[in-house]
Structure formats: structure tokens, C-alpha cells
Coordinates of C-alpha atoms and ligand atoms in Angstrom, one line a residue:
X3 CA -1.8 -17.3 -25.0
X4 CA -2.4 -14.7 -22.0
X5 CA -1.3 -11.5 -22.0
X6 CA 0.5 -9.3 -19.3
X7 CA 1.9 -5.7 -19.2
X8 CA 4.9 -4.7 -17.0
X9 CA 4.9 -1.4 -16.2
X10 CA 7.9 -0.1 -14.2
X11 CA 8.8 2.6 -12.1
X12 CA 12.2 2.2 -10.5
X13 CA 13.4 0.9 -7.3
X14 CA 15.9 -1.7 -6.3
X15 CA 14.5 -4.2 -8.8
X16 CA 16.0 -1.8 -11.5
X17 CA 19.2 -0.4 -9.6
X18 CA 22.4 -0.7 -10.0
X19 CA 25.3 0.7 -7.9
X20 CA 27.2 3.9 -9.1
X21 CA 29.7 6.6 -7.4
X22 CA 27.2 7.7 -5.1
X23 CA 25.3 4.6 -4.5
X24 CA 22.3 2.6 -5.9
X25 CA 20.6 4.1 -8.8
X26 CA 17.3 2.8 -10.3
X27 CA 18.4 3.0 -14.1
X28 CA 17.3 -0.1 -15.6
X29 CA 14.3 0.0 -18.3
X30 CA 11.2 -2.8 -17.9
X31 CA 12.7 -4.4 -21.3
X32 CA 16.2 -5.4 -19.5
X33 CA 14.3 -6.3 -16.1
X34 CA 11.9 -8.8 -18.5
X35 CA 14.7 -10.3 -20.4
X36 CA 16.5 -11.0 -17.0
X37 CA 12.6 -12.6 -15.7
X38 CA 13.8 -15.5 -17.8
X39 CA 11.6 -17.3 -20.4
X40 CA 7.1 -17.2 -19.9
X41 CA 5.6 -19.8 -21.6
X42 CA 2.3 -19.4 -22.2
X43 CA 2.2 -15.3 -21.6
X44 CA 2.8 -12.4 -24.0
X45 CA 4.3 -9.8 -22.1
X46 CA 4.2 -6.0 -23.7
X47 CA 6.1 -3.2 -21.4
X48 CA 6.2 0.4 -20.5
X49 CA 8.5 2.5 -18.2
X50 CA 6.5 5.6 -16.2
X51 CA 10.6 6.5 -14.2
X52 CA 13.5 4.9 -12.5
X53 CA 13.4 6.4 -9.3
X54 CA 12.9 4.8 -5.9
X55 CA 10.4 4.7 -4.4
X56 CA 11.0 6.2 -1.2
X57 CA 10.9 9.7 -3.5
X58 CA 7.1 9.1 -4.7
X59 CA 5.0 12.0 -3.7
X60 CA 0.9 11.4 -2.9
X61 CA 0.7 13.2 -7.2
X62 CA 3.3 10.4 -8.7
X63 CA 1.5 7.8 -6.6
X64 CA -2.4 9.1 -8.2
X65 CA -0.5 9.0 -11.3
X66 CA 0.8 5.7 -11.0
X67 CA -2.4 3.9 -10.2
X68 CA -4.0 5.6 -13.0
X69 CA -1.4 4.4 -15.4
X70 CA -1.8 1.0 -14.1
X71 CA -5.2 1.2 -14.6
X72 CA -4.6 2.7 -18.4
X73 CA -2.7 -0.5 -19.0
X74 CA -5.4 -2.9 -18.1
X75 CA -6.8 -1.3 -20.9
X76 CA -4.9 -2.4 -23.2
X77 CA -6.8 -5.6 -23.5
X78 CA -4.4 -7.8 -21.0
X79 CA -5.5 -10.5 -18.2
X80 CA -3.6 -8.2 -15.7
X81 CA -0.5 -5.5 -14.8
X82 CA 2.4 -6.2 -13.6
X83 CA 4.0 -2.7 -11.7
X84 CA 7.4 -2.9 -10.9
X85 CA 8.6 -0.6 -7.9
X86 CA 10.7 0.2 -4.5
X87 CA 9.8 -1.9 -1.4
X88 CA 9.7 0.8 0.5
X89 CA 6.4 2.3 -0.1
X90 CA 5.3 -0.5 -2.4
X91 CA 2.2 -1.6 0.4
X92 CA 1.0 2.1 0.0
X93 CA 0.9 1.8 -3.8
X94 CA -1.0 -1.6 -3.7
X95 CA -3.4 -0.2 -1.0
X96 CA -4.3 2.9 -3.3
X97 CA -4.5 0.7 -6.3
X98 CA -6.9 -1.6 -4.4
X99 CA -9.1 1.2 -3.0
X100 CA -10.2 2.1 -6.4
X101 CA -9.8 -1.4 -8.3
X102 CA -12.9 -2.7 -9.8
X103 CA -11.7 -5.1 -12.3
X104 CA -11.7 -9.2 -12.6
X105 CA -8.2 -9.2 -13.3
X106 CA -5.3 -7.8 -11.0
X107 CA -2.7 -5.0 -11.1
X108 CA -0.2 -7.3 -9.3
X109 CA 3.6 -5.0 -7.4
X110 CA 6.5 -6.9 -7.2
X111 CA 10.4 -5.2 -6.7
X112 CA 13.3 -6.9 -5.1
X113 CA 15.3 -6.6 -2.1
X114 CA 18.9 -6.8 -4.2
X115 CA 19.9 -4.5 -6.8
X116 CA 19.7 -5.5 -10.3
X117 CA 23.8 -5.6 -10.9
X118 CA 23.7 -7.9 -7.3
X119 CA 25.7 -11.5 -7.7
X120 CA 22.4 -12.6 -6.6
X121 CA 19.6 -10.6 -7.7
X122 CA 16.2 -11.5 -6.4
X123 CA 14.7 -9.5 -8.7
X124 CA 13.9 -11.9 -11.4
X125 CA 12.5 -14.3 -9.9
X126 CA 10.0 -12.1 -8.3
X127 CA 8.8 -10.5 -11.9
X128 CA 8.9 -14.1 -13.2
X129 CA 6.3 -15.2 -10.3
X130 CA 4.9 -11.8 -10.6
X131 CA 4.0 -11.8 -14.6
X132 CA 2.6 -15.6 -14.2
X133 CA 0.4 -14.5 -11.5
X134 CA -0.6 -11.4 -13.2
X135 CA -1.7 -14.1 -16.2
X136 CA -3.5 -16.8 -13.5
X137 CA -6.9 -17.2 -13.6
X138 CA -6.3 -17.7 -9.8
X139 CA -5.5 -13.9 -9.0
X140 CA -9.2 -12.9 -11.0
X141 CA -11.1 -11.2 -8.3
X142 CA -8.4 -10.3 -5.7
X143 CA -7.5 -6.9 -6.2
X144 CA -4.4 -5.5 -6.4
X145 CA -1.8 -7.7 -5.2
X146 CA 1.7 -7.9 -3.9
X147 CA 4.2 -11.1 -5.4
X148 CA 7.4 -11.0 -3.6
X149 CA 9.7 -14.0 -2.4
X150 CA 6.8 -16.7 -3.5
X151 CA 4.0 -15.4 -2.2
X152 CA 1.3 -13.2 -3.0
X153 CA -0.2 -10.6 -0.6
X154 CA -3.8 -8.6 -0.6
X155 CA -3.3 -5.4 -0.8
X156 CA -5.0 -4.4 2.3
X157 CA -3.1 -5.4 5.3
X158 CA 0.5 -6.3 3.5
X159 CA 3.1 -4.3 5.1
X160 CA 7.4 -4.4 4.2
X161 CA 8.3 -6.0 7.5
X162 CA 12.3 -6.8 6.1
X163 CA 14.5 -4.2 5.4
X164 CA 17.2 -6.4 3.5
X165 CA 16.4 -9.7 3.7
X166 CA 14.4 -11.2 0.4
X167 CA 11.0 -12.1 2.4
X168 CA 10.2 -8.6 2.5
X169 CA 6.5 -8.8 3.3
X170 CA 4.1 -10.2 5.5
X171 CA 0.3 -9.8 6.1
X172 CA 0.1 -10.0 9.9
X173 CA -2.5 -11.8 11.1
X174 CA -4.2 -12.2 7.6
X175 CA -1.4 -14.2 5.9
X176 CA -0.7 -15.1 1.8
X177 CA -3.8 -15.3 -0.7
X178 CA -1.4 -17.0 -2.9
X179 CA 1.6 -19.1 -3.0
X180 CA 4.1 -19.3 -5.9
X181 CA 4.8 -23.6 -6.5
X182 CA 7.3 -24.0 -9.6
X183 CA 4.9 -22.9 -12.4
X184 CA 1.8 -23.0 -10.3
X185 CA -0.2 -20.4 -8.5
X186 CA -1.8 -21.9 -5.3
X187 CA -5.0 -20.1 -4.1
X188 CA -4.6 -20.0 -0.3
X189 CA -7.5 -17.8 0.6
X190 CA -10.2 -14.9 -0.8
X191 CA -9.7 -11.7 0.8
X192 CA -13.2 -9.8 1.0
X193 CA -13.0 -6.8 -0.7
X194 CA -15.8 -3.7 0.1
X195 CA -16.6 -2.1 -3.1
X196 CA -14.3 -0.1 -5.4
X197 CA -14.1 3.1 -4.2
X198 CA -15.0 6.4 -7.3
X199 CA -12.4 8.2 -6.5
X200 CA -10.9 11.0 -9.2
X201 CA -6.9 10.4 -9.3
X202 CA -6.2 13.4 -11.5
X203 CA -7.6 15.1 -8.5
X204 CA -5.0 16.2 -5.1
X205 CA -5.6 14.3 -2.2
X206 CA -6.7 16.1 0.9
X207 CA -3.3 16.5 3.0
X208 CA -3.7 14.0 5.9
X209 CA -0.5 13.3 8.1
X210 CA 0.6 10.5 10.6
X211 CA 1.5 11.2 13.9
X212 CA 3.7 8.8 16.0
X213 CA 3.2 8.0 19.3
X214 CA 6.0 7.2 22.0
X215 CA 6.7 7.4 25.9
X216 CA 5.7 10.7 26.8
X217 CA 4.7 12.1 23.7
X218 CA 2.4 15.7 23.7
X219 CA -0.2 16.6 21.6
X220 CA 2.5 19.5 19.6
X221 CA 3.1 17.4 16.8
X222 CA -0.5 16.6 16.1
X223 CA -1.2 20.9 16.3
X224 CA 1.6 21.6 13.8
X225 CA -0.3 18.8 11.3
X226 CA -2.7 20.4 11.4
X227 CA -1.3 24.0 11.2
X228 CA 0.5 22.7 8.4
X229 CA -2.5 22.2 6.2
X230 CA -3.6 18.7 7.4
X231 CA -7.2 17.9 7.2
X232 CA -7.1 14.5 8.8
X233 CA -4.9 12.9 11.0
X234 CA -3.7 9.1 11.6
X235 CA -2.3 8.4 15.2
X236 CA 0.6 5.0 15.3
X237 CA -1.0 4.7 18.7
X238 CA 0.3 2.3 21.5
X239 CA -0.9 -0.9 21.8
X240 CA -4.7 -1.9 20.9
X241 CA -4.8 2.2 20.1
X242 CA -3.8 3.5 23.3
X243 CA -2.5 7.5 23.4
X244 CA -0.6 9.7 26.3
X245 CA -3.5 12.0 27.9
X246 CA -1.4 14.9 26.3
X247 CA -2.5 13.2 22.9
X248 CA -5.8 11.9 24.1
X249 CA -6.2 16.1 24.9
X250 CA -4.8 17.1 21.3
X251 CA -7.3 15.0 19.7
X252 CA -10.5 16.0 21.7
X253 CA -9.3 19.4 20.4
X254 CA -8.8 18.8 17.0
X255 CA -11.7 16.8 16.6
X256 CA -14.3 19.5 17.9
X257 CA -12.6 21.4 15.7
X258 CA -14.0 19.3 12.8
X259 CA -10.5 17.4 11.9
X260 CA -11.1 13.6 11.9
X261 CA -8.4 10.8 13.4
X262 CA -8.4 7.4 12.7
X263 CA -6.4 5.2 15.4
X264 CA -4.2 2.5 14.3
X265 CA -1.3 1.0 16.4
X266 CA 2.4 1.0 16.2
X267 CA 1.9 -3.0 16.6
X268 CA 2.6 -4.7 13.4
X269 CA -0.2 -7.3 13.6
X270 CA -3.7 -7.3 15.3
X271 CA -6.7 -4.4 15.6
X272 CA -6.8 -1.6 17.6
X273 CA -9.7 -1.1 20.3
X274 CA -10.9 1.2 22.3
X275 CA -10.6 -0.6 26.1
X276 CA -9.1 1.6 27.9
X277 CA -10.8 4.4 30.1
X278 CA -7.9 7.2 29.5
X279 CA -6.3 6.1 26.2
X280 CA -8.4 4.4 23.9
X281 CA -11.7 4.4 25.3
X282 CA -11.5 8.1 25.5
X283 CA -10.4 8.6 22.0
X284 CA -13.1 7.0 21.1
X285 CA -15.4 9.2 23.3
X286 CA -14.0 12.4 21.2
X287 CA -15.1 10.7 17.9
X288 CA -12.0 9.5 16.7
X289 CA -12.5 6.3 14.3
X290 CA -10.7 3.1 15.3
X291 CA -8.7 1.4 12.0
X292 CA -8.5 -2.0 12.5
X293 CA -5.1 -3.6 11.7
X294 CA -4.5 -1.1 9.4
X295 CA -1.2 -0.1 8.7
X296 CA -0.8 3.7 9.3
X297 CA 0.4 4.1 6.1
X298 CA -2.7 2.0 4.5
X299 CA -4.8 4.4 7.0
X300 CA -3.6 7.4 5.9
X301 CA -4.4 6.9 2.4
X302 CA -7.8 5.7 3.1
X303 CA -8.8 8.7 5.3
X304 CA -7.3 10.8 1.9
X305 CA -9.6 9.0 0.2
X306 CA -12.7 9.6 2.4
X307 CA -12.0 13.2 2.7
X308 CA -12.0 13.4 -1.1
X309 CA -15.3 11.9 -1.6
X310 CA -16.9 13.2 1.3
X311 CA -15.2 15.8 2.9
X312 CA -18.3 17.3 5.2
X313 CA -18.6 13.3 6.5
X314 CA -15.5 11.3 5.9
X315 CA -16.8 9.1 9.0
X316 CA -19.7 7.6 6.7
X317 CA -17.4 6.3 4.3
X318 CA -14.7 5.2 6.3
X319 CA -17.4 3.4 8.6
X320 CA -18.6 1.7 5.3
X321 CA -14.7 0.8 4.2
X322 CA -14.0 -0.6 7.5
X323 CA -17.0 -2.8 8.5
X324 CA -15.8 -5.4 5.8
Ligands
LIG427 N1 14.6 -0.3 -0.9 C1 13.8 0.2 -1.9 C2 13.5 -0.9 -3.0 O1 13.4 -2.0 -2.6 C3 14.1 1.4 -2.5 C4 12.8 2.0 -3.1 O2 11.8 1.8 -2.4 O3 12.8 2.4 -4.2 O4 13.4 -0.7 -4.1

């Protein structure tokens, strides 16, 4: 017999609606009774909230990855979380950052409240727990199950806002696919080592900053003045800027605060091509992310300022070359 935890948090998977709108109220037992039956798996349970997920702070989200973490000591194959879509690829990312265990803390939610004619919900912790139990998800990290397929953590992104396929990995795709009772391995993300970082500690405060036609470098100042000690730009393209931007950052960066380029493109890296946008980012020392998300970025950059907040670049040159 395998062994599974479920440990949930809220989100739509556990709302229902009310007088003011949807409420995430339901407990992990009622959520596993409505998974269905699990041959084969022993599932015990735990609630950390019901609350969505759009509410966590940076604190709830440390906390939440350490208690997932707590319950894979409880002598289980792996975790199941339960939480909101909305910041569920930021949870998974954070888990992954510091996962170094065989066996997976695997997210799932839903895209329909749990009172819906139709929930999805169920069928998502069902694939979700047997996953969670398959010697197939050993060695992949934290994961994210949702609609029959199974996401890496790094790279996954919500790219639905109602419809039930909620995720996608652009340009990296599933690791595994759901088939009836079966859990297909599709492919082996590689995963740079577990990162030791402290989550009872803050995170260093690191903001995004978005950029669109005509945008100025103001934004990227009042980060900053704000108490940011990193910044993340959603850059144009392959990790193009305005000059106004390109100016902020050569600013801020000789002032010892380190960006990390990503793209407001869903799928594909960034690069630094481009004489007076990219190419001169680059120049100024800011750190190109890949196809991270910005979200995924942001948390990473928190991490390497944690760990080494003199030379973030070392680490984050480390995380990024796998
Ligand atoms: N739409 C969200 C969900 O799927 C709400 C949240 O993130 O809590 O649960």
C-alpha cells in the first residue's frame, strides 16, 4: 500500500459560492471524499487555511513549502498540496527551488468551485494523489497535476483563466500524462541542485516591473524606494526595454541593485540582441532569465539575494546554466 498526504490550503478547489461570492471553506477530508475511491494509496490529510490563493503573502508562501515539506516527513511516498490557480506556478517554483527529496510534493486546484454542477476539482486530486503515489513522479521535483497532465515546476505557468486546462509549460511541455489509472512518463526535467535556503527566514523584497509602449524608468525608482533589493523586468520581446528603462536600470544597477530580464512573452528565452534594448541591459550587468516566468524569476532572485546577498549573480548564474 502507498501512502500520500493531502494537505490543503483553499482556493477554488475548496470554494463554494455565498452572498458575496466564492468562498474557499471546504476542509481536505470533504475534498478527498469527493476524489472518489484510491485503490492502492492510503491517504492521511491536513488543512494549513481556506483562503485563495491570490491572498498568499511571500511569509504564507515560506510557510507553506515548509509545511509541505514537514509532511513528507511523515513517512509518505509524496504530498499532495491543494491550492488557488492563481499563484499556484509560484508555489511549485518555491517548493522546487528547495526540494531535495526522491519523492514529489505534487499542487493541484481546480478551475470550478467545489458546489459547481461540474466540479473539476475531483478529478484533479484523484490524478493528483495517484501521482503523488507513482514511482513515475520519484525524482521530478515538485510538480503541478491539473486537467491530466503533470507539469515541472520550473517553467509551468496558469495560461487559462476559466477554462479547466489551466496550465501549460511553453516550450517545455508535460513531464507526465494522466491515462485512466496510469501515470505516463513523458520526459525528465533536469533539475540544478536543491537550493539551502532558510524558510522561517523573510525573503529579500524583490518587485516586478512591467514593461509597455512608452514606459519610463519611474516605476522601477519607486521599487526600489520602496524597499526592493532586486528587480525583475516583463520586458518586450526576447528581453527588449524602452531607453527610459534601459537608463533606470544602468542606474540602479551601479547602484548595486540586480535585474533579471524575462519577457512578457509566454513561451521562449529572452536574449540580449539588440544594440539599445537588450544588448544594452546586458552591458549594465543585468542577468538575462531564460523563459522564466516573471513570477518564477522573482522568486528565484529572492532566493539568491537570501543566500548570497553581496553576489546574487553567482548563484543565479549557477541556477540558470541548467
Ligand atoms: N482562481 C483561483 C483558484 O483557482 C483562486 C485562487 O487562486 O485561490 O483557486
Amino acid at each position: 500500500m502507498r501512502r500520500v498526504h493531502l494537505l490543503a490550503t483553499g482556493g477554488t478547489i475548496a470554494s463554494r459560492h455565498g452572498p458575496d461570492g466564492l468562498a474557499a471553506v471546504t476542509p481536505a477530508e470533504e475534498l478527498l471524499a469527493a476524489a472518489g475511491a484510491h485503490p492502492g494509496v492510503t491517504v492521511t490529510t491536513s488543512d494549513l487555511g481556506t483562503v485563495g490563493s491570490f491572498a498568499f503573502t511571500t511569509s504564507d508562501l515560506r510557510g507553506l513549502v515548509a509545511e509541505a515539506r514537514r509532511c513528507l516527513g511523515r513517512g509518505v511516498d509524496g504530498v499532495v498540496v491543494t491550492q488557488g490557480t492563481d499563484t499556484m506556478e509560484e508555489s511549485a517554483y518555491l517548493a522546487d527551488l528547495v526540494h531535495d527529496d526522491p519523492r514529489p510534493i505534487v499542487f493541484t486546484g481546480a478551475q470550478r468551485p467545489f458546489d459547481a454542477a461540474a466540479p473539476d476539482g475531483p478529478a484533479n486530486l484523484a490524478d493528483a494523489l495517484l501521482v503523488a503515489a507513482s514511482p513515475a513522479a520519484r525524482d521530478l521535483g515538485a510538480l503541478l497535476c491539473f486537467d491530466g497532465l503533470v507539469f515541472a515546476a520550473r517553467g509551468v505557468r496558469k495560461v487559462e483563466t476559466l477554462r479547466s486546462g489551466a496550465f501549460a509549460a511553453p516550450g517545455r511541455g508535460p513531464v507526465l500524462r494522466l491515462a485512466a489509472a496510469s501515470v505516463l512518463p513523458l520526459g525528465r526535467p533536469v533539475r540544478p541542485a536543491a537550493m539551502p535556503l532558510d524558510l522561517a527566514a523573510d525573503l529579500p523584497r524583490v518587485d516586478v516591473v512591467a514593461c509597455y509602449l512608452g514606459v519610463d524608468g519611474s516605476l522601477m525608482h519607486a521599487a526600489v524606494a520602496a524597499g526592493a533589493t532586486g528587480l525583475v523586468l516583463e520586458a518586450f520581446g526576447a528581453g527588449n526595454v524602452t531607453p527610459a528603462v534601459a537608463e533606470a536600470a544602468e542606474e540602479l544597477i551601479a547602484r548595486g541593485i540586480p535585474v533579471l530580464v524575462c519577457s512578457r512573452v509566454p513561451s521562449g528565452p529572452v536574449e540580449p540582441l539588440y544594440a539599445t534594448g537588450g544588448a544594452r541591459l546586458a552591458r549594465a550587468g543585468a542577468v538575462f532569465a531564460g523563459d522564466l516566468s516573471p513570477w518564477q524569476a522573482r522568486l528565484l532572485l529572492a532566493a539568491a539575494l537570501a543566500l548570497a546577498p553581496d553576489d546574487p549573480r553567482r548563484v543565479l548564474a549557477d541556477r540558470l546554466a541548467v
